[in-house]
PDB file of C-alpha atoms in Angstrom:
ATOM      1  CA  UNK A   1       7.990  -5.728 -17.045  1.00 45.00           C
ATOM      2  CA  UNK A   2       5.651  -2.982 -18.155  1.00 45.00           C
ATOM      3  CA  UNK A   3       3.500  -0.368 -16.525  1.00 49.00           C
ATOM      4  CA  UNK A   4       1.481   0.883 -19.489  1.00 50.00           C
ATOM      5  CA  UNK A   5      -2.272   0.737 -19.642  1.00 54.00           C
ATOM      6  CA  UNK A   6      -3.070   2.930 -16.646  1.00 56.00           C
ATOM      7  CA  UNK A   7      -6.814   3.267 -16.167  1.00 58.00           C
ATOM      8  CA  UNK A   8      -9.325   3.831 -13.359  1.00 58.00           C
ATOM      9  CA  UNK A   9      -9.311   0.903 -10.924  1.00 57.00           C
ATOM     10  CA  UNK A  10     -13.023   0.321 -11.440  1.00 60.00           C
ATOM     11  CA  UNK A  11     -12.832   0.312 -15.269  1.00 57.00           C
ATOM     12  CA  UNK A  12     -14.222  -2.831 -16.869  1.00 56.00           C
ATOM     13  CA  UNK A  13     -14.095  -4.257 -20.356  1.00 53.00           C
ATOM     14  CA  UNK A  14     -10.599  -3.009 -21.166  1.00 50.00           C
ATOM     15  CA  UNK A  15      -8.075  -5.013 -23.115  1.00 52.00           C
ATOM     16  CA  UNK A  16      -5.826  -6.962 -20.743  1.00 54.00           C
ATOM     17  CA  UNK A  17      -2.571  -5.229 -19.951  1.00 58.00           C
ATOM     18  CA  UNK A  18       0.532  -6.575 -18.312  1.00 58.00           C
ATOM     19  CA  UNK A  19       3.432  -8.889 -18.917  1.00 61.00           C
ATOM     20  CA  UNK A  20       2.962 -12.631 -18.746  1.00 63.00           C
ATOM     21  CA  UNK A  21       3.952 -13.922 -15.359  1.00 65.00           C
ATOM     22  CA  UNK A  22       3.114 -10.645 -13.613  1.00 68.00           C
ATOM     23  CA  UNK A  23      -0.644 -10.909 -14.022  1.00 72.00           C
ATOM     24  CA  UNK A  24      -2.560 -12.741 -11.286  1.00 77.00           C
ATOM     25  CA  UNK A  25      -4.711 -15.830 -11.817  1.00 76.00           C
ATOM     26  CA  UNK A  26      -7.957 -13.855 -11.543  1.00 78.00           C
ATOM     27  CA  UNK A  27      -6.968 -11.770 -14.574  1.00 74.00           C
ATOM     28  CA  UNK A  28      -8.208 -14.684 -16.703  1.00 71.00           C
ATOM     29  CA  UNK A  29     -11.703 -14.335 -15.208  1.00 74.00           C
ATOM     30  CA  UNK A  30     -13.418 -11.243 -16.662  1.00 72.00           C
ATOM     31  CA  UNK A  31     -15.926 -11.158 -13.782  1.00 71.00           C
ATOM     32  CA  UNK A  32     -13.307 -11.146 -11.039  1.00 64.00           C
ATOM     33  CA  UNK A  33     -12.446  -8.140  -8.892  1.00 62.00           C
ATOM     34  CA  UNK A  34      -9.244  -6.666 -10.320  1.00 65.00           C
ATOM     35  CA  UNK A  35      -8.355  -4.321  -7.444  1.00 68.00           C
ATOM     36  CA  UNK A  36      -5.482  -6.397  -6.076  1.00 77.00           C
ATOM     37  CA  UNK A  37      -3.808  -7.319  -9.368  1.00 80.00           C
ATOM     38  CA  UNK A  38      -1.033  -4.790  -8.790  1.00 82.00           C
ATOM     39  CA  UNK A  39      -0.203  -6.346  -5.409  1.00 86.00           C
ATOM     40  CA  UNK A  40       0.349  -9.671  -7.151  1.00 86.00           C
ATOM     41  CA  UNK A  41       2.649  -8.008  -9.716  1.00 84.00           C
ATOM     42  CA  UNK A  42       4.566  -6.301  -6.896  1.00 88.00           C
ATOM     43  CA  UNK A  43       4.925  -9.676  -5.167  1.00 88.00           C
ATOM     44  CA  UNK A  44       6.307 -11.185  -8.385  1.00 86.00           C
ATOM     45  CA  UNK A  45       8.763  -8.282  -8.711  1.00 87.00           C
ATOM     46  CA  UNK A  46       9.948  -8.661  -5.093  1.00 88.00           C
ATOM     47  CA  UNK A  47      10.285 -12.430  -5.506  1.00 86.00           C
ATOM     48  CA  UNK A  48      12.274 -11.954  -8.700  1.00 86.00           C
ATOM     49  CA  UNK A  49      14.571  -9.338  -7.139  1.00 87.00           C
ATOM     50  CA  UNK A  50      15.334 -11.504  -4.100  1.00 86.00           C
ATOM     51  CA  UNK A  51      15.562 -14.893  -5.839  1.00 84.00           C
ATOM     52  CA  UNK A  52      16.765 -13.914  -9.297  1.00 81.00           C
ATOM     53  CA  UNK A  53      14.041 -15.657 -11.255  1.00 74.00           C
ATOM     54  CA  UNK A  54      10.311 -16.189 -11.575  1.00 68.00           C
ATOM     55  CA  UNK A  55       9.208 -19.466 -13.060  1.00 61.00           C
ATOM     56  CA  UNK A  56       5.465 -19.219 -13.685  1.00 59.00           C
ATOM     57  CA  UNK A  57       5.560 -17.511 -17.074  1.00 48.00           C
ATOM     58  CA  UNK A  58       1.787 -17.476 -17.601  1.00 45.00           C
ATOM     59  CA  UNK A  59      -0.945 -16.749 -15.067  1.00 46.00           C
ATOM     60  CA  UNK A  60      -2.704 -19.864 -13.907  1.00 46.00           C
ATOM     61  CA  UNK A  61      -5.469 -20.675 -11.483  1.00 40.00           C
ATOM     62  CA  UNK A  62      -2.912 -22.243  -9.164  1.00 47.00           C
ATOM     63  CA  UNK A  63       0.222 -20.493  -7.976  1.00 52.00           C
ATOM     64  CA  UNK A  64       3.018 -23.020  -7.944  1.00 51.00           C
ATOM     65  CA  UNK A  65       6.080 -20.897  -7.326  1.00 59.00           C
ATOM     66  CA  UNK A  66       8.477 -22.298  -4.768  1.00 67.00           C
ATOM     67  CA  UNK A  67       8.074 -20.566  -1.412  1.00 73.00           C
ATOM     68  CA  UNK A  68      10.613 -17.777  -1.311  1.00 77.00           C
ATOM     69  CA  UNK A  69      12.186 -19.142   1.881  1.00 73.00           C
ATOM     70  CA  UNK A  70      13.227 -22.281  -0.011  1.00 75.00           C
ATOM     71  CA  UNK A  71      14.804 -20.313  -2.843  1.00 73.00           C
ATOM     72  CA  UNK A  72      16.585 -17.663  -0.762  1.00 78.00           C
ATOM     73  CA  UNK A  73      17.848 -18.488   2.694  1.00 80.00           C
ATOM     74  CA  UNK A  74      18.260 -15.919   5.446  1.00 83.00           C
ATOM     75  CA  UNK A  75      15.334 -13.651   4.590  1.00 84.00           C
ATOM     76  CA  UNK A  76      13.577 -11.974   7.481  1.00 84.00           C
ATOM     77  CA  UNK A  77      10.284 -13.703   8.334  1.00 85.00           C
ATOM     78  CA  UNK A  78       8.424 -10.427   7.683  1.00 87.00           C
ATOM     79  CA  UNK A  79       9.708 -10.334   4.102  1.00 87.00           C
ATOM     80  CA  UNK A  80       8.805 -13.966   3.428  1.00 86.00           C
ATOM     81  CA  UNK A  81       5.330 -13.414   4.878  1.00 89.00           C
ATOM     82  CA  UNK A  82       4.716 -10.243   2.849  1.00 90.00           C
ATOM     83  CA  UNK A  83       5.744 -11.807  -0.461  1.00 89.00           C
ATOM     84  CA  UNK A  84       3.748 -14.956   0.231  1.00 88.00           C
ATOM     85  CA  UNK A  85       0.663 -12.867   0.982  1.00 90.00           C
ATOM     86  CA  UNK A  86       1.069 -10.743  -2.159  1.00 90.00           C
ATOM     87  CA  UNK A  87       1.351 -13.907  -4.267  1.00 88.00           C
ATOM     88  CA  UNK A  88      -1.713 -15.583  -2.804  1.00 87.00           C
ATOM     89  CA  UNK A  89      -3.914 -17.020  -5.564  1.00 83.00           C
ATOM     90  CA  UNK A  90      -7.038 -15.680  -3.830  1.00 86.00           C
ATOM     91  CA  UNK A  91      -7.107 -11.878  -4.260  1.00 87.00           C
ATOM     92  CA  UNK A  92      -9.201 -11.512  -1.102  1.00 89.00           C
ATOM     93  CA  UNK A  93      -6.336 -13.034   0.874  1.00 91.00           C
ATOM     94  CA  UNK A  94      -3.776 -10.556  -0.487  1.00 91.00           C
ATOM     95  CA  UNK A  95      -3.036  -7.501   1.629  1.00 91.00           C
ATOM     96  CA  UNK A  96      -4.408  -4.092   0.753  1.00 90.00           C
ATOM     97  CA  UNK A  97      -1.902  -1.589  -0.641  1.00 88.00           C
ATOM     98  CA  UNK A  98      -1.822   0.186   2.751  1.00 92.00           C
ATOM     99  CA  UNK A  99      -1.203  -3.081   4.613  1.00 93.00           C
ATOM    100  CA  UNK A 100       1.524  -4.070   2.130  1.00 92.00           C
ATOM    101  CA  UNK A 101       3.205  -0.676   2.586  1.00 93.00           C
ATOM    102  CA  UNK A 102       3.050  -1.052   6.377  1.00 94.00           C
ATOM    103  CA  UNK A 103       4.470  -4.586   6.137  1.00 91.00           C
ATOM    104  CA  UNK A 104       7.292  -3.321   3.891  1.00 90.00           C
ATOM    105  CA  UNK A 105       8.122  -0.591   6.386  1.00 92.00           C
ATOM    106  CA  UNK A 106       8.203  -3.119   9.217  1.00 88.00           C
ATOM    107  CA  UNK A 107      10.366  -5.482   7.166  1.00 83.00           C
ATOM    108  CA  UNK A 108      12.791  -2.658   6.276  1.00 85.00           C
ATOM    109  CA  UNK A 109      13.016  -1.667   9.945  1.00 84.00           C
ATOM    110  CA  UNK A 110      13.961  -5.235  10.844  1.00 75.00           C
ATOM    111  CA  UNK A 111      17.015  -5.213   8.556  1.00 72.00           C
TER     112      UNK A 111
END
């Protein structure tokens, strides 16, 4: 996993940064809104931490990862919901950073 390549969120035309498997499907579309790419990468990281693996390898237009609840039993519903939302293939259906932080706080409080 890498975090290099920091740039303004509205910067366009930059070389693609990020590790394979952590970049969202829309990264392949140069005209797409890139504002929620980091939420996808955070979702991948959370999935990987809780399950122990991430099987996509390369960003695709269709997210085919097994739902986290099938790979790791006993997770709080709030955690499963948050990770599923962060991994949504449609960036407009992913939570904002503020919403994700609030959902993480709620999930942590439920533990």
